Coordinates of C-alpha atoms in Angstrom, one line a residue:
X1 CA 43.9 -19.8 18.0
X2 CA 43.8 -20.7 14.2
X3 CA 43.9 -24.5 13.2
X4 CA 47.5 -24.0 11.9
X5 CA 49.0 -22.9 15.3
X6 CA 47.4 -24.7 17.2
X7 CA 48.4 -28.0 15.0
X8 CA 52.0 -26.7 15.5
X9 CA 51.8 -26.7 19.3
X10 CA 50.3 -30.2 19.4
X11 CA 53.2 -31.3 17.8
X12 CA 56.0 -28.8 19.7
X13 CA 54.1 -30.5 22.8
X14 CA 54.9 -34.4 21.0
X15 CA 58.4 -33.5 20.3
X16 CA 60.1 -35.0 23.5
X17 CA 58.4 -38.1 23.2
X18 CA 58.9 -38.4 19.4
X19 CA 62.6 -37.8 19.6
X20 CA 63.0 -40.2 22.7
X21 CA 61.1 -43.1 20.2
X22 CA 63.5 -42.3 17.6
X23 CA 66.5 -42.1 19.6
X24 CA 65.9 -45.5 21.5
X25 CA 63.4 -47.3 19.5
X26 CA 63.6 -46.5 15.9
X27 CA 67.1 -45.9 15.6
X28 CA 68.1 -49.1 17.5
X29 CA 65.3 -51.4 15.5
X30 CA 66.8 -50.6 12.1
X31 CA 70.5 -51.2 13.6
X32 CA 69.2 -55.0 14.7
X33 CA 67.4 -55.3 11.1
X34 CA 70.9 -54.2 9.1
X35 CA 72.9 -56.1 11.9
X36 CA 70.9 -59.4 10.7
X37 CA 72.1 -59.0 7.1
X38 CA 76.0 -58.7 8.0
X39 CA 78.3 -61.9 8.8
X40 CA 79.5 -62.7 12.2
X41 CA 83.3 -62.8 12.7
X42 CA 85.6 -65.0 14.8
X43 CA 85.6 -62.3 18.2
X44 CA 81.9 -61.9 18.4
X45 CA 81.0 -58.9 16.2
X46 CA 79.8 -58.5 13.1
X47 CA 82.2 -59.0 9.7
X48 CA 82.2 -56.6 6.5
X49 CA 79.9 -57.4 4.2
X50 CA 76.6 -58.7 3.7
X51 CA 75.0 -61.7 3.7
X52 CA 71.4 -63.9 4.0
X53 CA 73.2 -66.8 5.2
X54 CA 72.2 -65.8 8.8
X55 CA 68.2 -65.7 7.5
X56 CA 68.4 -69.3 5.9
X57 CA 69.9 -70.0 9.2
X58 CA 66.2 -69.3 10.7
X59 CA 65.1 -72.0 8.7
X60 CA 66.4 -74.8 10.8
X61 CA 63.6 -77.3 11.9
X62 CA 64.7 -76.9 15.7
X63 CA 63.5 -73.7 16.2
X64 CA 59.7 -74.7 15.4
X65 CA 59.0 -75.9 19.0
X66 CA 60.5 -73.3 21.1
X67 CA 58.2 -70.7 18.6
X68 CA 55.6 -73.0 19.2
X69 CA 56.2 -72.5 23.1
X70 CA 56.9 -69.3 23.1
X71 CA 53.7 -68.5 21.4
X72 CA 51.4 -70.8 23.5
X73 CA 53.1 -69.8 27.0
X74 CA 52.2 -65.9 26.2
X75 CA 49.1 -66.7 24.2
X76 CA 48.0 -69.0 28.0
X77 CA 49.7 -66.0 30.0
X78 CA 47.7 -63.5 28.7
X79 CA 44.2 -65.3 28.6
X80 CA 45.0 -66.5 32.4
X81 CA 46.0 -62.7 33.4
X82 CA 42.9 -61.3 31.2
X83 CA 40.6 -63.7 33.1
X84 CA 41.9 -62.4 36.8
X85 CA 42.3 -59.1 36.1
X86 CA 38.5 -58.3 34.9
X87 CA 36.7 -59.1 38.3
X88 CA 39.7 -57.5 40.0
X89 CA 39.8 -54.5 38.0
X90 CA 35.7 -54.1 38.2
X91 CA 35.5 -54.2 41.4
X92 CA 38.7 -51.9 42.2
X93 CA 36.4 -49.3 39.9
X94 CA 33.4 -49.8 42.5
X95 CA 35.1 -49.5 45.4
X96 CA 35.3 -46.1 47.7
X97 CA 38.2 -44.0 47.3
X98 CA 40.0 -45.3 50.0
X99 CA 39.9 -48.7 49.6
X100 CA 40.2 -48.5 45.6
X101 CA 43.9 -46.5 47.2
X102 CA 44.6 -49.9 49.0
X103 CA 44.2 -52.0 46.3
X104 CA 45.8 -50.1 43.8
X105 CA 48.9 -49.8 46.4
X106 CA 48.5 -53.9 46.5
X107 CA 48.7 -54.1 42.8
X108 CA 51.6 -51.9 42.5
X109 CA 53.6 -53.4 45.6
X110 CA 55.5 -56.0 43.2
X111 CA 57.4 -53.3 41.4
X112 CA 58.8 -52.0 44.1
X113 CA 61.3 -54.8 44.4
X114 CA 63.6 -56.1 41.8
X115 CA 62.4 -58.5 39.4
X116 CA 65.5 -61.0 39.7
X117 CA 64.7 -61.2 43.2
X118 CA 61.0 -61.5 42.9
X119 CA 61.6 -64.8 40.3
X120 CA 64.4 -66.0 42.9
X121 CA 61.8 -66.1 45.5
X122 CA 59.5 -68.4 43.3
X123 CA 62.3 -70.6 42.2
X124 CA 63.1 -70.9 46.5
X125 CA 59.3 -71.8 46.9
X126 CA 59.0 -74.5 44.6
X127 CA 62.5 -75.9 45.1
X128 CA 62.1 -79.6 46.6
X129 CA 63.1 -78.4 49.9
X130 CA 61.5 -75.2 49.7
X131 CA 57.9 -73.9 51.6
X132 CA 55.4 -74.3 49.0
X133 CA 56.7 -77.9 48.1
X134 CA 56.9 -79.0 51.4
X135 CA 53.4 -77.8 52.5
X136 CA 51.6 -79.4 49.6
X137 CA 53.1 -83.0 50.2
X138 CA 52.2 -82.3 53.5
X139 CA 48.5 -81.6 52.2
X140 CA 48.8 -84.5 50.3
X141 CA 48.1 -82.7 47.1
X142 CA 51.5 -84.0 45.4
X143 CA 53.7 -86.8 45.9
X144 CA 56.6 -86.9 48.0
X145 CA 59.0 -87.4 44.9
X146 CA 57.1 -84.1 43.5
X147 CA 59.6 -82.2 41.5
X148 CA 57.6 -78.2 40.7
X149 CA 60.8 -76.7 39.1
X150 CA 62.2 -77.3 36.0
X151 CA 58.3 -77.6 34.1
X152 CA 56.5 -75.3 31.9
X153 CA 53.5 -75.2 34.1
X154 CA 55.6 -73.6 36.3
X155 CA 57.1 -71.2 33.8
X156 CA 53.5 -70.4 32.7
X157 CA 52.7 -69.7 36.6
X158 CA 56.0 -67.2 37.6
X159 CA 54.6 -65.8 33.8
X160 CA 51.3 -65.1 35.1
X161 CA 52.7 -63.8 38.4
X162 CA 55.1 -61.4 36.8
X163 CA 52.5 -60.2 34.5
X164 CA 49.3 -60.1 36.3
X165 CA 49.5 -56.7 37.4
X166 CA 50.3 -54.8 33.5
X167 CA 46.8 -56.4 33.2
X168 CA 44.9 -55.3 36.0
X169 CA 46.4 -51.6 35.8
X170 CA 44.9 -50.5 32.1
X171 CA 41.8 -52.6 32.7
X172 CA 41.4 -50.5 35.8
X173 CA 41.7 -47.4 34.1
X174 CA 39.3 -48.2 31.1
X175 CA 36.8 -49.6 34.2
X176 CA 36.9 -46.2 36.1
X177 CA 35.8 -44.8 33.4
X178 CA 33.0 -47.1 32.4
X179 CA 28.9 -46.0 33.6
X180 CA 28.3 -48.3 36.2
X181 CA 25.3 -47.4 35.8
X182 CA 24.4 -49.0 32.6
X183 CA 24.6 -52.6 35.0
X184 CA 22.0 -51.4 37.1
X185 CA 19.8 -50.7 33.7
X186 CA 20.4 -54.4 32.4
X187 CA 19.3 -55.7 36.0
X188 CA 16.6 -53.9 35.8
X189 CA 15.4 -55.1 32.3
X190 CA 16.5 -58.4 33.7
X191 CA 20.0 -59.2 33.2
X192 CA 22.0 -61.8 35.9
X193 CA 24.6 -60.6 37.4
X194 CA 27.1 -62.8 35.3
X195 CA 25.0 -61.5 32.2
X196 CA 25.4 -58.1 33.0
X197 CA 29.0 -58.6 33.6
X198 CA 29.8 -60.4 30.1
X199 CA 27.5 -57.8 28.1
X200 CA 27.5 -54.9 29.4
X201 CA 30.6 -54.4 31.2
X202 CA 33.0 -56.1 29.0
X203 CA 32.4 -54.6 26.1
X204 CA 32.6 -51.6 27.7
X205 CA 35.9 -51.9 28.9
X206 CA 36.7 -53.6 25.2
X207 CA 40.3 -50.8 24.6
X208 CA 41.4 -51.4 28.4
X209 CA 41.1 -55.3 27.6
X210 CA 43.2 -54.5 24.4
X211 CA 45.7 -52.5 25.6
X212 CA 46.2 -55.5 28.3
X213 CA 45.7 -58.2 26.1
X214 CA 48.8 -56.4 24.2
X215 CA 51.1 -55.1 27.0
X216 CA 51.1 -58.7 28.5
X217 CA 51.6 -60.8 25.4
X218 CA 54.4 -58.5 24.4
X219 CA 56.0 -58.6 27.3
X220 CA 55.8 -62.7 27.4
X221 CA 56.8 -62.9 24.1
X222 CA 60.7 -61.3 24.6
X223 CA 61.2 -63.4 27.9
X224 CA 64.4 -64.9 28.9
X225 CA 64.9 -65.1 32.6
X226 CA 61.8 -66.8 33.8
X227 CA 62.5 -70.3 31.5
X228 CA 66.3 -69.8 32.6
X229 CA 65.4 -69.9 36.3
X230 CA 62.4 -71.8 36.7
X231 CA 62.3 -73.6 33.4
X232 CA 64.1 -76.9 32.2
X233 CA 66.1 -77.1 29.3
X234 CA 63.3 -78.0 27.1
X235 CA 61.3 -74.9 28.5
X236 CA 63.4 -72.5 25.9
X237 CA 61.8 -69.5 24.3
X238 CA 62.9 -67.0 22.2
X239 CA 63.6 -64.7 24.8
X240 CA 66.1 -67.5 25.9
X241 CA 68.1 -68.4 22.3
X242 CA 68.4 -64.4 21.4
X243 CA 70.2 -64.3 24.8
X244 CA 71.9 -67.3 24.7
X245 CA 73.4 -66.3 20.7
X246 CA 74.6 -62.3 22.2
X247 CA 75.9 -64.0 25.8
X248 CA 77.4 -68.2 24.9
X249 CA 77.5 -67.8 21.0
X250 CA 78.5 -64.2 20.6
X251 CA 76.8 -64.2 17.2
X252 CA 75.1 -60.7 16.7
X253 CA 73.7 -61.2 13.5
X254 CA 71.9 -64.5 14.4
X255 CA 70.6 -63.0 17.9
X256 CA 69.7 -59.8 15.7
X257 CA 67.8 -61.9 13.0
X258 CA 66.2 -63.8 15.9
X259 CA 65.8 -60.1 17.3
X260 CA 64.0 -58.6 14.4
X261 CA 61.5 -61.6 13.7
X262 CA 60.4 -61.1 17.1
X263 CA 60.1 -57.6 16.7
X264 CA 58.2 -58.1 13.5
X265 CA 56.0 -60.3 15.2
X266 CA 55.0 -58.0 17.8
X267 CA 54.6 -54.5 15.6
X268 CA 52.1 -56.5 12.7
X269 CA 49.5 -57.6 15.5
X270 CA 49.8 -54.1 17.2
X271 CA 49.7 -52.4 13.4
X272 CA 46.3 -54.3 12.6
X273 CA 44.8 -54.1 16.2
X274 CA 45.2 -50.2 15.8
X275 CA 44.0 -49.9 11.7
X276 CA 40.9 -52.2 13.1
X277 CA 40.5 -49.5 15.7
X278 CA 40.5 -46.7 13.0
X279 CA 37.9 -48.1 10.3
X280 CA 35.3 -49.4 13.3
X281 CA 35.5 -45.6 14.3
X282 CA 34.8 -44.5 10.6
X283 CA 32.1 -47.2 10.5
X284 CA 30.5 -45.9 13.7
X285 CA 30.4 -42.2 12.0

C-alpha cells in the first residue's frame, strides 16, 4: 500500500470523529464567540446588530473573586485528585487480573448513577441533621453548632469526589503500560521505595498524569451544580454566573462572552501542553 493511500484511509477512518467535533464542538464554539458580540434584547435573545458593550461588561471588578475561586477550587481539585489517584492507579497496575477487574469495577461504580443524585446524597450527609454531621459531633471532632454545608471546603470535597475517578482511569492506563520492572532495577542500585516511586514511576507515567491533570481541571473549571448545592452564596464560580445569565438573567450574549473566556481559557493551556509535547519529541530525536 503506497504512502498516498494509505494516508487517505487514515483520514476516511478519522472522518466520523472529525465531522462529530465539527458538528458539536466547532460549529457551536464559534456560535457562542459571534453570540458574545451581538446585544441582548428585552425577551432574552439576542438583538440585531453588534456590539462590544457585552465585553467591557467583563470588566466589572466583581467578577475577580469568583475567577479567583474558580481557578483555586480546580487548581486544589486537581492537585488533591492527582495526589490519590497515583498510589491508586499504581497499584491497580500491579495487581492480578482479577482483582485489578474489582477495582476497576469500584472506580467506575459512581457513573452508574446520576450525578444529581450522587451530589444530593452529599448535600443529605453533611446537612445539620444528616449522618456524617451527626457522627462527627458525636466523635467530638466538630462542635455541636457545626454547620458543613454552605463552605467552600466542602465544595472543594464533593469536587474532589466527583472527579476523582477521571483521574485514576487515564493514570491507570498510562501505569499498565509502564515496566514495572525498571522499580525493581532502582531497588536494586538502591533506591527506597518512596524514591523509586517519585523517580522512576512518576515520570514514567508523566502523559497519563497530563491527560488527568487536564480532564479534571477542565471539568472543574465549567462547574455549576456542585457550588449551587453544596455551596453558599459566596461559593460562586463561573460555572455558576454563565448559568445563572442563560436561566435568571436571560442574557445570551453575557453568558456567551462569559462562555467563550472560559472556553478560551481551557483551549490555550491544552494548545501549549500539546506544542510542549511536540518539540520535547523533536528534541529527544
Amino acid at each position: 500500500m503506497s504512502l498516498e493511500s494509505r494516508s487517505a484511509r487514515q483520514w476516511l477512518i478519522s472522518l466520523p470523529s472529525l465531522t462529530w467535533l465539527a458538528v458539536f464542538f466547532v460549529i457551536p464554539a464559534i456560535l457562542v464567540i459571534f453570540t458574545a458580540f451581538r446585544p441582548a434584547d428585552l425577551q432574552g435573545g439576542v438583538g440585531p446588530g453588534w456590539t462590544l458593550a457585552t465585553l467591557r461588561e467583563l470588566q466589572d471588578p466583581a467578577y475577580l473573586p469568583i475567577l479567583w475561586r474558580t481557578c483555586w477550587l480546580s487548581g486544589a481539585t486537581t492537585l488533591v485528585c492527582l495526589a490519590l489517584a497515583l498510589p491508586v492507579a499504581f497499584q491497580m497496575a500491579r495487581a492480578g487480573q482479577r482483582m485489578r477487574q474489582v477495582l476497576l469495577l469500584l472506580v467506575v461504580i459512581p457513573f452508574l448513577s446520576n450525578f444529581l443524585i450522587r451530589i444530593f446524597a452529599w448535600k443529605s450527609l453533611l446537612h445539620p441533621e444528616g449522618p456524617l454531621t451527626k457522627l462527627l459531633i458525636g466523635l467530638h471532632l466538630i462542635p455541636e453548632n457545626a454547620v458543613l454545608l454552605n463552605h467552600a471546603g466542602t465544595v472543594l470535597l464533593v469536587l474532589i469526589y466527583t472527579q476523582l475517578p477521571f483521574a485514576i482511569l487515564p493514570l491507570y492506563a498510562a501505569a499498565e503500560k509502564f515496566d514495572f520492572g525498571l522499580l525493581d532495577a532502582a531497588r536494586d542500585l538502591g533506591a527506597g521505595p518512596w524514591r523509586a516511586f517519585s523517580k522512576v514511576f512518576v515520570p514514567g507515567v508523566r502523559r497519563g498524569i497530563i491527560s488527568a491533570a487536564v480532564m479534571v481541571f477542565v471539568c472543574c473549571l465549567g462547574q455549576y451544580v456542585i457550588p449551587q448545592m453544596v455551596g453558599g452564596t459566596t461559593d460562586e464560580m463561573l460555572g455558576s454566573k454563565i448559568a445563572q445569565r442563560v436561566f435568571s438573567d436571560r442574557n445570551l450574549p453575557h453568558a456567551s462572552a462569559l462562555a467563550g473566556g472560559l472556553m478560551l481559557a481551557v483551549l490555550v493551556p491544552m494548545v501549549v501542553i500539546v506544542l510542549w509535547q511536540q518539540f520535547g519529541r523533536k528534541e529527544a530525536e
